[in-house]
mmCIF file of C-alpha atoms and ligand atoms in Angstrom:
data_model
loop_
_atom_site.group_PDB
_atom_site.id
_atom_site.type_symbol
_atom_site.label_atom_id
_atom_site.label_comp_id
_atom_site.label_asym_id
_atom_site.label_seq_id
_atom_site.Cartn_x
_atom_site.Cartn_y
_atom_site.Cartn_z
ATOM 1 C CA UNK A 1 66.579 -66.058 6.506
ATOM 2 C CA UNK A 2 64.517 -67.660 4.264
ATOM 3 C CA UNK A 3 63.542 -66.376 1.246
ATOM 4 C CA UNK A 4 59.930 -66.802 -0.592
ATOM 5 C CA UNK A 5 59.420 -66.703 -4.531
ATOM 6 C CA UNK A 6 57.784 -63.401 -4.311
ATOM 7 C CA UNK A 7 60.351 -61.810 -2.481
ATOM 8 C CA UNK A 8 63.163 -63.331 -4.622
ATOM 9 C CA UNK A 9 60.935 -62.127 -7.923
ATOM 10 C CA UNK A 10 60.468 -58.454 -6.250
ATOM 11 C CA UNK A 11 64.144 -58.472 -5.178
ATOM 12 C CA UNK A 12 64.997 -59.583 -8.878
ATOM 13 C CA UNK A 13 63.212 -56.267 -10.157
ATOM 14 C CA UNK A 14 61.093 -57.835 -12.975
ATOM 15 C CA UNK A 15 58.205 -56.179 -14.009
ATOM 16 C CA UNK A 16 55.355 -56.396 -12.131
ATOM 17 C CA UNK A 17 52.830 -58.094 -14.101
ATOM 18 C CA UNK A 18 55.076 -60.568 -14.652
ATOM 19 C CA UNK A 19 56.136 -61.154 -11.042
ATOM 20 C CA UNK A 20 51.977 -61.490 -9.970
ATOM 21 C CA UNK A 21 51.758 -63.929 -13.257
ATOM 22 C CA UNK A 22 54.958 -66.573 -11.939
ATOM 23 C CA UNK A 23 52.951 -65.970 -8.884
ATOM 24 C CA UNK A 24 49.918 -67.106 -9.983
ATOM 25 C CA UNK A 25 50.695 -70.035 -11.378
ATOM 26 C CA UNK A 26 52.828 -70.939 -8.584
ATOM 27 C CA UNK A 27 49.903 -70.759 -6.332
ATOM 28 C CA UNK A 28 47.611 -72.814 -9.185
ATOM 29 C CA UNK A 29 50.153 -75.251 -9.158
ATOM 30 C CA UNK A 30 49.189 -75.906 -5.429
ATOM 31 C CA UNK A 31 45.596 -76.748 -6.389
ATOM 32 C CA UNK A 32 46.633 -79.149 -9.309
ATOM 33 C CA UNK A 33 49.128 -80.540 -6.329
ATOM 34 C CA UNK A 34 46.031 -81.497 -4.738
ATOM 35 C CA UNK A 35 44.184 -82.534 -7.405
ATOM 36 C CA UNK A 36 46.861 -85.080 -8.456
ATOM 37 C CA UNK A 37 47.109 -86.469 -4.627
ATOM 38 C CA UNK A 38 43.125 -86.660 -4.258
ATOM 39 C CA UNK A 39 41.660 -87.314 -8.119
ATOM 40 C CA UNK A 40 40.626 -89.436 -10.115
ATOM 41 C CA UNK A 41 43.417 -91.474 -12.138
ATOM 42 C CA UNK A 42 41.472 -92.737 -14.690
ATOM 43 C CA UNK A 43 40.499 -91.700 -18.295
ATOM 44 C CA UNK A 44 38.372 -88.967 -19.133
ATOM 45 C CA UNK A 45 37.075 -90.670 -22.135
ATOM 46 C CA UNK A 46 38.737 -88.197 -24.453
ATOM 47 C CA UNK A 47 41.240 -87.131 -26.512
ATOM 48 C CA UNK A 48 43.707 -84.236 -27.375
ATOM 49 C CA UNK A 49 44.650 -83.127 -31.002
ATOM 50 C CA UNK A 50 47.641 -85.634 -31.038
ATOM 51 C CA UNK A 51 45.460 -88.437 -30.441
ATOM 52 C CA UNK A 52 46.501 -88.636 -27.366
ATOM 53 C CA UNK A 53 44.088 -90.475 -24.732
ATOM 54 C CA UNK A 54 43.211 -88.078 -22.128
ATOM 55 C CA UNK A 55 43.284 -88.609 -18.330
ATOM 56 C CA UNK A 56 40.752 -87.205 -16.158
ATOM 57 C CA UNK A 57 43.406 -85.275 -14.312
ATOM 58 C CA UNK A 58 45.078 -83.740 -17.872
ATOM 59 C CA UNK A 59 41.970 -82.399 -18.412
ATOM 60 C CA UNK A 60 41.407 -81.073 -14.554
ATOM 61 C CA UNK A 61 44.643 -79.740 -14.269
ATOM 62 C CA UNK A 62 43.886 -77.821 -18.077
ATOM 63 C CA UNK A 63 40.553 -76.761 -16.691
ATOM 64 C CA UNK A 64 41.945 -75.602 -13.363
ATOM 65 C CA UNK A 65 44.859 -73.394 -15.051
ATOM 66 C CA UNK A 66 43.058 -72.034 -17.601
ATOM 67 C CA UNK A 67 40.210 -70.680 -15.200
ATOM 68 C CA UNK A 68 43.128 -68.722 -12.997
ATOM 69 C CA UNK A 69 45.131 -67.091 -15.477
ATOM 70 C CA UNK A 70 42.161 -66.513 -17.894
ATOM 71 C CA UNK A 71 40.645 -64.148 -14.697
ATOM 72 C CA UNK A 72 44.198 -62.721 -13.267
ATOM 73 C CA UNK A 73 44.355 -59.941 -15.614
ATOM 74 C CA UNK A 74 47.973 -60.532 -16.755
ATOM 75 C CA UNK A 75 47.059 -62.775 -19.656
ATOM 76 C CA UNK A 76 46.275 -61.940 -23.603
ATOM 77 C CA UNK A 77 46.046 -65.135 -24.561
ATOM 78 C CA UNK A 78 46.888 -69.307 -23.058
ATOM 79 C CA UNK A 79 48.178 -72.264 -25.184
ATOM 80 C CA UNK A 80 47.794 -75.565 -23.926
ATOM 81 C CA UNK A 81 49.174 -78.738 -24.716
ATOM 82 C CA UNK A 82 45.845 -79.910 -23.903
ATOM 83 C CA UNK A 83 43.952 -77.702 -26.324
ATOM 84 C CA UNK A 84 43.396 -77.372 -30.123
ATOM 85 C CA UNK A 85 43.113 -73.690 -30.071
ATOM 86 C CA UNK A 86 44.313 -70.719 -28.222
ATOM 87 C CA UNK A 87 42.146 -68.842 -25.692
ATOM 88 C CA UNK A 88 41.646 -65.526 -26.076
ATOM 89 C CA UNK A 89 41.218 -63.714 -22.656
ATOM 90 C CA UNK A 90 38.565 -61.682 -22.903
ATOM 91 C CA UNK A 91 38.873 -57.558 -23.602
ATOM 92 C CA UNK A 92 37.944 -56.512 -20.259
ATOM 93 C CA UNK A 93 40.569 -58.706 -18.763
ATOM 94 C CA UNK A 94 43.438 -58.831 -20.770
ATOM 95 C CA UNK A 95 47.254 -58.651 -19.627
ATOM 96 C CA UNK A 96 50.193 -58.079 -21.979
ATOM 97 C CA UNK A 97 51.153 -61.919 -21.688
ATOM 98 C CA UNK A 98 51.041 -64.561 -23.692
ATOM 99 C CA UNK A 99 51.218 -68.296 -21.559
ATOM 100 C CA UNK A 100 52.021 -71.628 -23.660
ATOM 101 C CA UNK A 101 51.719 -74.832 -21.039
ATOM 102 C CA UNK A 102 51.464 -78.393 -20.741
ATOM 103 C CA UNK A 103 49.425 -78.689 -17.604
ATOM 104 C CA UNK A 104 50.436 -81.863 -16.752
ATOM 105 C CA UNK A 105 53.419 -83.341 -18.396
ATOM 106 C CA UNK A 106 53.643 -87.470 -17.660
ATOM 107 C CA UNK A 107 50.701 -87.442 -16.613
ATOM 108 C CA UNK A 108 50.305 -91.438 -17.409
ATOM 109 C CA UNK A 109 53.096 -91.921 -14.678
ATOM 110 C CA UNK A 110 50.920 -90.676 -11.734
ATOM 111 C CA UNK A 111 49.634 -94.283 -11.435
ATOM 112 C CA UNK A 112 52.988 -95.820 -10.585
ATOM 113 C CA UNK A 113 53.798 -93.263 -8.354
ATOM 114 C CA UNK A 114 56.348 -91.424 -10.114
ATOM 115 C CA UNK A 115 57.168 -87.919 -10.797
ATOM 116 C CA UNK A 116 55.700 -85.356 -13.380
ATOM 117 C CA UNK A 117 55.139 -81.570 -13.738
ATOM 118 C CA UNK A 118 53.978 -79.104 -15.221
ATOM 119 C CA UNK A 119 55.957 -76.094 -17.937
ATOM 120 C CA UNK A 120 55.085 -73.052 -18.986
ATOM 121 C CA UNK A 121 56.796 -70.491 -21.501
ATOM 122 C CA UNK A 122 55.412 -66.414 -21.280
ATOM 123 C CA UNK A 123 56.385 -64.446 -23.873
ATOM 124 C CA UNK A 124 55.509 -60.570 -24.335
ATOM 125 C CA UNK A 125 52.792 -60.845 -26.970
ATOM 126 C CA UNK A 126 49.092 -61.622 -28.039
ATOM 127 C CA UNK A 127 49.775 -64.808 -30.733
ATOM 128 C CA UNK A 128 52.329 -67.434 -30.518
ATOM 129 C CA UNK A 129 52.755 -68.226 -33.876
ATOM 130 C CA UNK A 130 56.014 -66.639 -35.846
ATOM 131 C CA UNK A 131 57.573 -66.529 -32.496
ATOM 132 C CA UNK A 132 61.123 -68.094 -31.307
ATOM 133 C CA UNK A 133 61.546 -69.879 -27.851
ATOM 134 C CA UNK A 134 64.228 -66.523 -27.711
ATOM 135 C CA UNK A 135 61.060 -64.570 -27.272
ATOM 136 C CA UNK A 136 60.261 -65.707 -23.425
ATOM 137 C CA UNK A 137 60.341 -63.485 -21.261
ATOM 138 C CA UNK A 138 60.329 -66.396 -18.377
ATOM 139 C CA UNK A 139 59.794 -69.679 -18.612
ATOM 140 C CA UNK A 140 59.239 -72.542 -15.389
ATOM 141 C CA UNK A 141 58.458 -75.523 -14.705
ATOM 142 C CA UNK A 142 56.570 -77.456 -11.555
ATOM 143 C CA UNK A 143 58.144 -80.644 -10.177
ATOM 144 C CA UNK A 144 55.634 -82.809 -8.148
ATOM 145 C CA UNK A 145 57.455 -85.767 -6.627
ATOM 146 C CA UNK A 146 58.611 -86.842 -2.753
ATOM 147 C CA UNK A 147 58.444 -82.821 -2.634
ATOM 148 C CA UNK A 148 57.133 -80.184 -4.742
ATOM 149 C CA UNK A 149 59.164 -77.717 -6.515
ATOM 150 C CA UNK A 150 59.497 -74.944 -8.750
ATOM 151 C CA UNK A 151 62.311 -73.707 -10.929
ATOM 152 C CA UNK A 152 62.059 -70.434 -12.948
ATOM 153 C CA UNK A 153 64.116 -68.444 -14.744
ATOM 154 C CA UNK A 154 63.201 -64.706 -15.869
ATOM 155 C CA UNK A 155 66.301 -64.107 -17.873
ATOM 156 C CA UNK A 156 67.984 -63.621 -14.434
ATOM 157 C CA UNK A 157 69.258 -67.060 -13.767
ATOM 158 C CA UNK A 158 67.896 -70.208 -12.905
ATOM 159 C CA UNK A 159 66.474 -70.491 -9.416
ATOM 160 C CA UNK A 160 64.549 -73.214 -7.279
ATOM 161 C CA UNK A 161 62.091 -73.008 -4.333
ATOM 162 C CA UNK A 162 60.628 -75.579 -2.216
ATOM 163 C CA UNK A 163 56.833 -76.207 -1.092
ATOM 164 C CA UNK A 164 56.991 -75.579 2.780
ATOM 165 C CA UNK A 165 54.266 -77.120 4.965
ATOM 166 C CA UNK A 166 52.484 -74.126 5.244
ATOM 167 C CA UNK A 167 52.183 -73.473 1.587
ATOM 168 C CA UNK A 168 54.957 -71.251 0.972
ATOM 169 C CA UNK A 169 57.701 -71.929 -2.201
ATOM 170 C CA UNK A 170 60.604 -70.885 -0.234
ATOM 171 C CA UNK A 171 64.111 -70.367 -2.055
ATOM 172 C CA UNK A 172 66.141 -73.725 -1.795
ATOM 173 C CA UNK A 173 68.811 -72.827 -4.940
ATOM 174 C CA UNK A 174 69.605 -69.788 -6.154
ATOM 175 C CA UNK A 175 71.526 -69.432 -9.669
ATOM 176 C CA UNK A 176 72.063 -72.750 -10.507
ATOM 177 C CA UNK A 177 74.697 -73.704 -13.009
ATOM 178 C CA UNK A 178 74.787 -76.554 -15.086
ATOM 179 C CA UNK A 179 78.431 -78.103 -15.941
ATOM 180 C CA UNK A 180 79.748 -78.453 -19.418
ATOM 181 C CA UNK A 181 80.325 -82.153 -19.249
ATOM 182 C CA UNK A 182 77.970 -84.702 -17.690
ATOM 183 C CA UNK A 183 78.003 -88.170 -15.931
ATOM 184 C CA UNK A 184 74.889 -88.842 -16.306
ATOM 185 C CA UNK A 185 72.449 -89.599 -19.462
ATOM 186 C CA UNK A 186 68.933 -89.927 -19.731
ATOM 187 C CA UNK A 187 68.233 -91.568 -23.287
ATOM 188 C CA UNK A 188 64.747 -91.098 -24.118
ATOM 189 C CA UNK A 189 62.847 -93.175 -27.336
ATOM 190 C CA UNK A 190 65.648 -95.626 -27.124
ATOM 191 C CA UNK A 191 62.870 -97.245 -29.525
ATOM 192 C CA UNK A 192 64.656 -94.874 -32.352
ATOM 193 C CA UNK A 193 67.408 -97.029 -31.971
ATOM 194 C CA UNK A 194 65.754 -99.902 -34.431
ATOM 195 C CA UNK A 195 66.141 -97.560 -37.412
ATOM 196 C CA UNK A 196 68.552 -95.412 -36.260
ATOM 197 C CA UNK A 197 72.210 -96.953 -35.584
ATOM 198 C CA UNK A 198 73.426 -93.845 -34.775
ATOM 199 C CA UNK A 199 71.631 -94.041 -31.591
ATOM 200 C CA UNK A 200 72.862 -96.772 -30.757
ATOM 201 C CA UNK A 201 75.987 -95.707 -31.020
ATOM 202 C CA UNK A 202 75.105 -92.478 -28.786
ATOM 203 C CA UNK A 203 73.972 -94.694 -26.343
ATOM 204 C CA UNK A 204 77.321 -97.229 -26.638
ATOM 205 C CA UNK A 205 79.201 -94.172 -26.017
ATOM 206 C CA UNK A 206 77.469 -93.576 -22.839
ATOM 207 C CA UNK A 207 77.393 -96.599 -21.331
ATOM 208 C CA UNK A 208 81.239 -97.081 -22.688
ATOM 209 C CA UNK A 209 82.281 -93.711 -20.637
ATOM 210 C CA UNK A 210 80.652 -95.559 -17.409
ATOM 211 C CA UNK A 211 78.027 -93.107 -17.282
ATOM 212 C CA UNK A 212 75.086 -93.519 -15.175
ATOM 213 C CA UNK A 213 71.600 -94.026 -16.114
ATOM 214 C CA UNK A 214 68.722 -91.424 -14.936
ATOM 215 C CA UNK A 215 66.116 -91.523 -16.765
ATOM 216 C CA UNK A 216 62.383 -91.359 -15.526
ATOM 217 C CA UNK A 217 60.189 -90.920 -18.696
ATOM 218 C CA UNK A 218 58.725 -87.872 -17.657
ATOM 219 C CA UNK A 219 61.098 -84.993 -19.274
ATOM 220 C CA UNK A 220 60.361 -82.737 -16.033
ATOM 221 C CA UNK A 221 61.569 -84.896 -13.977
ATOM 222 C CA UNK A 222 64.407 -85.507 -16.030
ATOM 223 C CA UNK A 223 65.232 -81.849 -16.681
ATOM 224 C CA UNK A 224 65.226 -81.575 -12.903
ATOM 225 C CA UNK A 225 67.702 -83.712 -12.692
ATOM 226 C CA UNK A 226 69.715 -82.250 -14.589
ATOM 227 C CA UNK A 227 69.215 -78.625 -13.173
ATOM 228 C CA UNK A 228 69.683 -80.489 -9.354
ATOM 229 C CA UNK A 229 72.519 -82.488 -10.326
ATOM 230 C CA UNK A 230 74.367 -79.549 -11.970
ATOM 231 C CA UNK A 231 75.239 -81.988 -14.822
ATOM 232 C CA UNK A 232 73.476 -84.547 -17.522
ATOM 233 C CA UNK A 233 72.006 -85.106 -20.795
ATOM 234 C CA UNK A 234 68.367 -86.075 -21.701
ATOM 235 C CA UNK A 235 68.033 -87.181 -25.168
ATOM 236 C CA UNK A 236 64.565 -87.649 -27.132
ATOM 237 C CA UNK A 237 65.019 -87.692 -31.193
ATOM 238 C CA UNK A 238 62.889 -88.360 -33.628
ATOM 239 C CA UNK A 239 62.495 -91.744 -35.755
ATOM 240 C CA UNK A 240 61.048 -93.492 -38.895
ATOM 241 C CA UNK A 241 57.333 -93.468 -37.215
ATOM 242 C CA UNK A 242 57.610 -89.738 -35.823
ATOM 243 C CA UNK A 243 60.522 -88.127 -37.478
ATOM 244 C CA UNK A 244 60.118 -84.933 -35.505
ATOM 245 C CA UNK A 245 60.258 -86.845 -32.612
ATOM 246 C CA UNK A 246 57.149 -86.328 -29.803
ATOM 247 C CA UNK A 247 57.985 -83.766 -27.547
ATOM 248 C CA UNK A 248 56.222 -80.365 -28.180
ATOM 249 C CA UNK A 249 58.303 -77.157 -28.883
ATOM 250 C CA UNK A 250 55.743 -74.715 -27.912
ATOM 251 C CA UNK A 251 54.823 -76.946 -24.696
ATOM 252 C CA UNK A 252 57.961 -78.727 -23.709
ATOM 253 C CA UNK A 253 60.854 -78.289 -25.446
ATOM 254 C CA UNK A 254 61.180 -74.156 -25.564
ATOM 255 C CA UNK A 255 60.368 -73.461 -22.317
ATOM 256 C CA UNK A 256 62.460 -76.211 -20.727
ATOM 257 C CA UNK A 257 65.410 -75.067 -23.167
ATOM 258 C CA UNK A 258 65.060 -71.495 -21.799
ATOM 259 C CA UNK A 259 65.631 -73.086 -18.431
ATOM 260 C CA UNK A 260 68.840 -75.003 -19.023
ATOM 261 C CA UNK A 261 70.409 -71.844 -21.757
ATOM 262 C CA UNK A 262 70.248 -69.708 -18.478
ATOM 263 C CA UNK A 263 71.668 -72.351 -16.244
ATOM 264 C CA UNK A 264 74.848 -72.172 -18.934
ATOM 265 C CA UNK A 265 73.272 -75.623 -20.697
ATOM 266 C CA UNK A 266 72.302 -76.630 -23.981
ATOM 267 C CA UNK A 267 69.300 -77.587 -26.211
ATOM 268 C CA UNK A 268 69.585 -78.469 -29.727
ATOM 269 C CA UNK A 269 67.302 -80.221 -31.904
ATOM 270 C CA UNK A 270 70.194 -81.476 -33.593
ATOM 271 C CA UNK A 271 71.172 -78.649 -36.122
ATOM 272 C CA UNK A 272 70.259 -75.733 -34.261
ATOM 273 C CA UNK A 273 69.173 -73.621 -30.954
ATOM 274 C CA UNK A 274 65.919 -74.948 -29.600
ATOM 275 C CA UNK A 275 65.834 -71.235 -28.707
ATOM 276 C CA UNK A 276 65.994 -70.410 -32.526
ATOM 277 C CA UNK A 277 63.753 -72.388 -33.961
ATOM 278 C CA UNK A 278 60.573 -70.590 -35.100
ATOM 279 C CA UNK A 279 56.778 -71.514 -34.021
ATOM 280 C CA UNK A 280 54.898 -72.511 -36.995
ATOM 281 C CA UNK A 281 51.744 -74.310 -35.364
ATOM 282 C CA UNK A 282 50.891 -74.631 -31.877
ATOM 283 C CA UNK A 283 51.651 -78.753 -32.154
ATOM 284 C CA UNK A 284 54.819 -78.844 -33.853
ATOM 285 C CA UNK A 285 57.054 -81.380 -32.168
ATOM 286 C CA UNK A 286 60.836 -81.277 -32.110
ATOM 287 C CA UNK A 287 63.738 -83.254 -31.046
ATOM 288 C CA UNK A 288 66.211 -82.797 -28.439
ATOM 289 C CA UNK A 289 69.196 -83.304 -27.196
ATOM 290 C CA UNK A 290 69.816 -81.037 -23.960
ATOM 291 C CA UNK A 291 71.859 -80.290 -21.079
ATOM 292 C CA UNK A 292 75.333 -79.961 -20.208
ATOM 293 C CA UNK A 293 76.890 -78.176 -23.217
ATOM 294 C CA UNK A 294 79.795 -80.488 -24.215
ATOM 295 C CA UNK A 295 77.622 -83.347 -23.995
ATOM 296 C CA UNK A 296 74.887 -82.070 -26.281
ATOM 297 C CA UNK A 297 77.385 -81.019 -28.821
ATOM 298 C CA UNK A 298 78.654 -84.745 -28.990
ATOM 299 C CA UNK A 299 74.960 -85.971 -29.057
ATOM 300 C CA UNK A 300 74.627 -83.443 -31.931
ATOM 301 C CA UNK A 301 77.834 -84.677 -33.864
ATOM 302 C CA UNK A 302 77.041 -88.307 -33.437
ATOM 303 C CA UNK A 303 73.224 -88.395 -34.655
ATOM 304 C CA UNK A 304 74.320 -85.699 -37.736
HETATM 305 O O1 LIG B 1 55.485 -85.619 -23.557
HETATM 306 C C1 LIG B 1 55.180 -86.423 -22.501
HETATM 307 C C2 LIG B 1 56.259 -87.336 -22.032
HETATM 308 O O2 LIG B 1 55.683 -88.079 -21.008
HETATM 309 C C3 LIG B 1 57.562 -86.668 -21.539
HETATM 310 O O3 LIG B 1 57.425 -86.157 -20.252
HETATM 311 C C4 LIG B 1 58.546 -87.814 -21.623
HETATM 312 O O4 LIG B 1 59.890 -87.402 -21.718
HETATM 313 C C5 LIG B 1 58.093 -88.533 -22.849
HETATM 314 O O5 LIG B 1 56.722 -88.236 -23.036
HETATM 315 C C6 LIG B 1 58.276 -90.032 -22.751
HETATM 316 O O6 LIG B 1 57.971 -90.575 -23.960
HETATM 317 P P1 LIG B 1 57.824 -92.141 -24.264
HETATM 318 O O7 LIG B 1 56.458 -92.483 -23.796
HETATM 319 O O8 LIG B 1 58.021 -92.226 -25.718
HETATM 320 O O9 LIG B 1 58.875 -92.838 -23.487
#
């Protein structure tokens, strides 16, 4: 029999709002789906608070989630990685959720065809600020490559459906588990590796232990991988030009580390928990080492 997302989040007795929220954004993703296959791939002549030059379809795909969960009534408030400032849902329409994103993450690889996604991290609340990644109550992320796919955890283990032809995300893995040693590395910012000879030597030790190279440059993607593969390490620190590295906690790195923690993985930024580190401003990057435990607790010894 198969199995579709909301019957899997109904069977999984989660609360309710929270259930039509995953939902929600699992049927938004579909629209973004289409945006990606149909838009426009150029710039839209802007840019986001990192600098960042911003593609017409970054800005679609913002526009296009922020429009659903701002009206769905589950919502207090929506973070995005394309956005300065929060949005405040309106009174009349307010939820008890609180919805960090990054609409489209990788977006600059949709011209060469390759895969990207989209995260998001809900927590209980009304601000973001002060909180720990600890604090989600669910976190998921969107994979849109040959097929697309969704992977969510609510605290309940890590589970991914497929996109059927008729719209549906039907359960394709249920529980995954990640393994405690890996195979496989994906070394992100190898640029680091100019300043930072420990890198190097991260990277020696990989490629000395005959481990094979999967790496993507989009960290959903990459994460994926990981999650599909049951084992594997991505890898993005920081270095002398961005010592916190680029990836976003709030955005990226929290939500994604909630993700691999349930699958039995790990995420560090080096010294400690992904999952413990506190948000002090909606931007605040971090690095990270993450997935299979064993090998992010060697990544961690070797770049301390
Ligand atoms: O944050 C966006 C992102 O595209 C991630 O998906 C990816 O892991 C990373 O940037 C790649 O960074 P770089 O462009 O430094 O290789």
């Amino acid at each position: 029999m198969q199995i579709s997302l909301d019957k899997h989040l109904n069977d999984s007795k989660i609360d309710q709002d929270l259930r039509y929220l995953i939902l929600k954004i699992a049927s938004t993703a579909k629209y973004v789906h289409h945006a990606m296959q149909t838009g426009d791939l150029g710039l839209a002549g802007t840019s986001n608070m990192y600098g960042e030059a911003q593609l017409a379809l970054d800005v679609l795909a913002n526009q296009i989630f922020i429009r659903e969960l701002e009206d769905c009534h589950y919502v207090s408030c929506l973070a995005s990685e394309e956005m300065e400032d929060i949005c405040v849902v309106p009174q009349e329409k307010q939820g008890k959720y609180a919805v960090a994103f990054d609409p489209l993450d990788g977006s600059s690889l949709v011209n060469a065809n390759f895969s990207i996604g989209s995260i998001f991290g809900i927590y209980k609340a009304d601000s973001f600020i002060g909180l720990k990644g600890d604090d989600q109550v669910a976190s998921l992320a969107v994979v849109y490559g040959p097929r697309v796919t969704l992977v969510y955890t609510a605290k309940k283990g890590v589970h991914e459906f497929i996109l059927n032809a008729v719209g549906e995300f039907i359960l394709s893995n249920e529980n995954i588990k990640i393994e405690k040693s890996a195979k496989h590395f994906a070394p992100g910012n190898l640029r680091a590796i100019a300043s930072d000879k420990k890198y190097a030597k991260l990277v020696d030790y990989w490629m000395n232990g005959e481990y094979t190279l999967r790496y993507s440059g989009g960290m959903v993607p990459d994460i994926n991988h990981i999650l599909m593969k049951e084992q594997g390490v991505f890898t993005y620190p920081g270095y002398k030009n961005m010592p916190s590295g680029k990836l976003r906690l709030l955005y990226e790195c929290a939500p994604m580390a909630l993700l691999v923690e349930q699958a039995g993985g790990a995420a560090s930024n080096g010294k400690k928990r992904i999952l413990d580190i506190k948000v002090e401003k909606l931007d605040q990057r971090t690095p990270i080492y993450i997935g299979s435990s064993d090998e992010v607790k060697m990544a961690c010894k070797m770049m301390a």
